[in-house]
């Protein structure tokens, strides 16, 4: 039996601007994860069991553009494996789907790792990451690659599209509360809308992306120099720029306001936006009240996570 696991993720700073070549910071969220188990099957075919999404099916019964079928076909093809061996693949994930926590990328990473190892071709992190990026591209159009990267390396990353991976040293751990609006957030749509806005109002959007780039750069210095309480202000500023990019929503804004009112040092939406998650920077004392306030203000779920 071969098993592999991959964490969820959140974007701390720089979402959307990162698609346009600016830096962004993302961190793994280990409280939620995707787990894949591969065993040799007693019956012919590749059987996929994914109880979270009510799936119990043979590979060939899935449409070829189904995300799981795409991962398995692409991997077996690139490893030159033919005919396909009989396998039972079980996928379990505690990462909420379409919420900006990277559920799709985490399943891809765990599946590629477990399957390649089970077939005797274990891949390096770099290969897993490249593979997961291709899958992201199939589903999201023009992803920056930050989601698959932070999930593959399971470490905080300072990410610039097309640049070598830079992991971040967190000198002093800090605490975030993640609040989920419960509204599904198709990243492809918001990324496309920001691109249209950028085409229409190029000068202003370039300025906005540059401002966000400065925020990511300052945040990196703050994280590395161990003064995380200073991140709150930067989160508030980043949220305002995301509002200008039109990717926030009344629900996200309401949760951001509620978190600040309950004592968070700063708060912003996180990820593709329009729904999905927001994050709030808290102290050990304010973590619980902020979390309660988010739930009272309509959050479907609140996760307290430590960045270290
Ligand atoms: C999604 O987690 C982050 C975005 O910047 C899209 C991307 O980077 O591909 C919105």
XYZ file of C-alpha atoms and ligand atoms in Angstrom:
318
model
C 0.000 0.000 0.000
C 1.253 3.528 -0.790
C -0.087 6.632 0.890
C 0.517 10.344 0.394
C -0.929 13.467 1.925
C -0.990 17.167 1.005
C -2.146 20.159 3.077
C -4.552 22.977 2.226
C -3.231 26.504 1.704
C -4.105 30.147 2.016
C -2.734 33.200 0.283
C -1.440 35.726 2.840
C -0.664 38.533 0.398
C -0.646 39.216 -3.318
C -3.422 37.064 -4.840
C -4.413 38.163 -8.353
C -1.402 40.505 -8.637
C 0.649 37.279 -8.692
C -1.063 36.235 -11.934
C 0.378 39.453 -13.403
C 3.968 38.749 -12.410
C 4.034 40.321 -8.918
C 5.193 38.490 -5.766
C 2.757 36.830 -3.370
C 3.014 34.941 -0.098
C 1.167 31.702 0.639
C 1.270 29.325 3.601
C 0.160 25.718 4.096
C -2.846 24.976 6.312
C -2.176 21.613 7.897
C -5.490 21.328 9.780
C -7.050 20.296 6.476
C -5.532 17.823 4.036
C -6.040 15.497 1.099
C -4.987 11.861 1.602
C -4.546 9.259 -1.104
C -4.029 5.523 -0.706
C -3.100 3.247 -3.613
C -3.258 -0.565 -3.417
C -3.024 -3.288 -6.036
C -6.557 -4.307 -6.972
C -7.917 -7.852 -7.092
C -10.031 -6.925 -10.146
C -8.934 -5.444 -13.476
C -8.987 -1.677 -14.031
C -8.183 1.406 -11.981
C -10.880 1.956 -9.377
C -11.351 5.325 -7.767
C -13.063 5.661 -4.408
C -13.647 9.239 -3.278
C -16.333 9.118 -0.586
C -16.294 12.921 -0.043
C -17.634 13.477 -3.544
C -19.677 10.253 -3.682
C -17.457 8.710 -6.328
C -16.887 4.962 -6.675
C -16.034 4.297 -10.274
C -13.637 2.698 -12.774
C -11.311 5.192 -14.464
C -12.681 4.581 -17.964
C -16.205 5.418 -16.824
C -15.110 8.999 -16.053
C -15.110 11.663 -18.782
C -11.499 12.296 -19.874
C -11.671 15.923 -18.684
C -12.712 14.894 -15.159
C -10.011 16.321 -12.815
C -9.123 12.916 -11.312
C -9.122 11.147 -14.685
C -6.891 13.900 -16.104
C -4.335 13.492 -13.287
C -4.213 9.686 -13.603
C -4.130 9.583 -17.424
C -1.459 12.304 -17.663
C 0.725 10.677 -15.030
C 0.549 7.136 -16.423
C 1.145 8.492 -19.916
C 4.176 10.561 -18.904
C 5.634 7.629 -16.931
C 5.158 5.474 -20.041
C 3.008 2.914 -18.198
C 0.890 0.725 -20.469
C -1.302 -1.262 -20.086
C -2.684 0.291 -16.926
C -2.140 -1.909 -13.835
C -5.108 -2.959 -11.655
C -5.317 -0.485 -8.769
C -7.654 0.703 -6.048
C -7.189 4.408 -5.337
C -8.909 5.899 -2.300
C -9.062 9.681 -1.969
C -10.175 11.404 1.232
C -10.053 15.134 1.748
C -11.003 17.381 4.633
C -10.344 20.500 2.519
C -13.613 22.249 1.634
C -14.109 22.282 -2.148
C -14.020 25.576 -4.137
C -13.328 27.616 -1.013
C -9.865 28.957 -1.850
C -8.086 26.429 0.374
C -6.519 24.607 -2.562
C -8.570 21.397 -2.448
C -8.031 20.603 -6.150
C -4.284 21.210 -6.065
C -3.911 19.197 -2.838
C -5.722 16.196 -4.332
C -3.520 16.442 -7.464
C -0.307 16.603 -5.405
C -1.250 13.706 -3.101
C -2.511 11.614 -6.011
C 0.617 12.179 -8.136
C 2.856 11.329 -5.167
C 0.985 8.182 -4.128
C 0.490 6.885 -7.652
C 4.048 7.505 -8.864
C 5.478 5.811 -5.745
C 3.072 2.868 -6.047
C 4.223 2.383 -9.639
C 7.885 2.409 -8.642
C 8.636 5.873 -10.126
C 8.680 8.231 -7.113
C 8.924 11.844 -8.266
C 10.888 14.744 -6.787
C 9.008 17.729 -5.334
C 9.974 19.681 -8.436
C 8.426 17.045 -10.715
C 5.292 16.754 -8.561
C 4.941 20.537 -8.631
C 5.350 20.746 -12.407
C 2.769 18.029 -12.816
C 0.269 19.642 -10.457
C 0.742 22.962 -12.297
C -0.228 21.344 -15.612
C -3.400 20.034 -13.978
C -4.158 23.481 -12.528
C -3.763 24.888 -16.035
C -6.337 22.446 -17.388
C -8.898 23.690 -14.893
C -8.061 27.310 -14.195
C -6.792 28.696 -17.479
C -3.958 30.994 -16.386
C -2.964 30.075 -12.824
C 0.182 31.651 -11.413
C 1.277 28.306 -9.928
C 1.338 29.578 -6.321
C -1.309 27.097 -5.105
C 0.399 23.925 -6.342
C 3.788 25.255 -5.168
C 2.855 25.989 -1.543
C 0.973 22.684 -1.355
C 3.788 20.616 -2.887
C 6.492 22.075 -0.638
C 4.179 22.396 2.402
C 6.121 25.455 3.575
C 5.465 29.210 3.499
C 6.530 30.530 0.084
C 7.378 33.888 -1.443
C 6.310 33.272 -4.993
C 6.928 35.030 -8.293
C 5.585 33.309 -11.394
C 8.380 31.710 -13.407
C 11.023 32.290 -10.703
C 12.759 29.566 -8.662
C 10.866 28.549 -5.490
C 11.697 30.656 -2.420
C 10.567 29.260 0.907
C 10.113 31.762 3.746
C 11.653 31.604 7.178
C 9.010 32.516 9.770
C 11.118 33.965 12.613
C 8.217 34.227 15.025
C 5.067 32.085 14.574
C 1.756 33.909 14.317
C -1.906 32.977 14.403
C -4.600 33.433 11.781
C -8.307 32.780 11.798
C -9.688 31.634 8.463
C -13.361 32.438 7.927
C -15.271 30.677 5.163
C -18.208 32.493 3.536
C -19.474 29.088 2.366
C -19.973 30.612 -1.089
C -18.260 28.585 -3.856
C -15.599 30.704 -5.537
C -14.612 29.745 -9.092
C -11.088 31.203 -9.340
C -11.131 31.040 -13.127
C -13.963 33.581 -13.231
C -12.412 36.154 -10.879
C -8.978 35.809 -12.544
C -10.678 36.415 -15.936
C -12.554 39.460 -14.595
C -9.349 41.002 -13.218
C -7.691 40.416 -16.589
C -10.584 42.227 -18.352
C -10.314 45.109 -15.888
C -6.560 45.237 -16.521
C -7.130 45.369 -20.302
C -9.694 48.166 -19.906
C -7.835 50.252 -17.354
C -4.256 49.193 -17.804
C -2.508 52.135 -16.205
C -4.453 52.038 -12.931
C -4.367 48.258 -12.619
C -0.611 48.188 -13.164
C -0.344 50.731 -10.309
C -2.568 48.582 -8.113
C -0.480 45.467 -8.840
C 2.711 47.433 -8.059
C 1.260 48.606 -4.727
C 0.347 45.012 -3.871
C 3.864 43.912 -4.851
C 5.275 46.397 -2.320
C 2.933 44.985 0.325
C 4.142 41.420 -0.343
C 7.749 42.550 -0.205
C 7.254 44.391 3.113
C 5.318 41.420 4.511
C 8.196 39.123 3.646
C 10.653 41.326 5.574
C 8.297 41.515 8.545
C 7.789 37.732 8.629
C 11.511 37.066 8.325
C 12.437 39.646 10.953
C 9.917 38.282 13.455
C 7.478 41.197 13.911
C 4.276 39.545 12.671
C 1.951 41.956 14.527
C 2.950 44.500 11.859
C 1.274 42.381 9.186
C -2.221 43.525 10.240
C -1.994 46.917 8.586
C -0.650 45.393 5.393
C -3.562 42.944 5.320
C -6.030 45.830 5.571
C -4.257 47.673 2.732
C -4.153 44.548 0.571
C -7.887 44.014 1.126
C -8.636 47.527 -0.141
C -6.698 46.825 -3.353
C -8.571 43.538 -3.806
C -11.820 45.481 -3.452
C -10.600 47.795 -6.207
C -9.894 44.713 -8.347
C -13.627 43.892 -7.775
C -12.880 40.439 -6.349
C -14.192 40.969 -2.822
C -17.911 40.592 -2.089
C -20.418 41.909 0.471
C -20.079 38.642 2.423
C -16.264 38.794 2.481
C -16.333 42.488 3.417
C -18.770 41.756 6.263
C -16.486 39.034 7.690
C -13.429 41.282 7.341
C -15.254 44.057 9.251
C -16.462 41.631 11.914
C -12.924 40.300 12.479
C -11.455 43.780 12.852
C -14.251 44.790 15.241
C -13.632 41.689 17.370
C -9.994 42.669 17.874
C -8.089 41.234 14.893
C -4.905 43.157 14.064
C -5.930 43.129 10.404
C -8.045 41.165 7.967
C -8.433 40.541 4.250
C -10.061 38.218 1.790
C -7.798 35.400 0.626
C -7.514 33.601 -2.716
C -9.695 34.071 -5.784
C -12.405 35.992 -3.916
C -16.119 36.701 -4.602
C -16.685 33.950 -2.019
C -14.393 31.437 -0.373
C -12.274 32.569 2.547
C -11.008 35.576 4.412
C -8.191 35.621 6.958
C -7.638 37.619 10.143
C -4.415 38.160 12.077
C -4.985 37.497 15.774
C -3.162 37.119 19.068
C -3.632 34.042 21.284
C -6.147 36.149 23.276
C -8.221 37.351 20.312
C -8.238 34.060 18.327
C -11.360 32.706 20.043
C -13.429 35.945 20.103
C -12.590 36.652 16.438
C -13.517 33.111 15.478
C -16.847 33.379 17.372
C -17.568 36.740 15.793
C -16.960 35.367 12.284
C -19.379 32.502 12.934
C -21.943 34.941 14.350
C -21.524 37.100 11.216
C -22.356 34.307 8.793
C -19.112 32.336 8.368
C -19.833 28.691 7.590
C -16.616 27.606 9.296
C -13.712 29.198 11.147
C -10.284 27.592 11.391
C -7.589 28.834 13.763
C -4.172 28.119 12.303
C -0.599 28.809 13.322
C 1.888 30.007 10.689
C 5.353 28.695 11.502
C -5.767 31.652 -6.040
O -5.469 30.912 -4.859
C -4.767 32.759 -6.220
C -4.986 33.622 -7.476
O -3.966 34.613 -7.443
C -4.913 32.816 -8.736
C -3.530 32.298 -9.051
O -2.543 32.774 -8.506
O -3.429 31.415 -9.931
C -6.317 34.344 -7.421
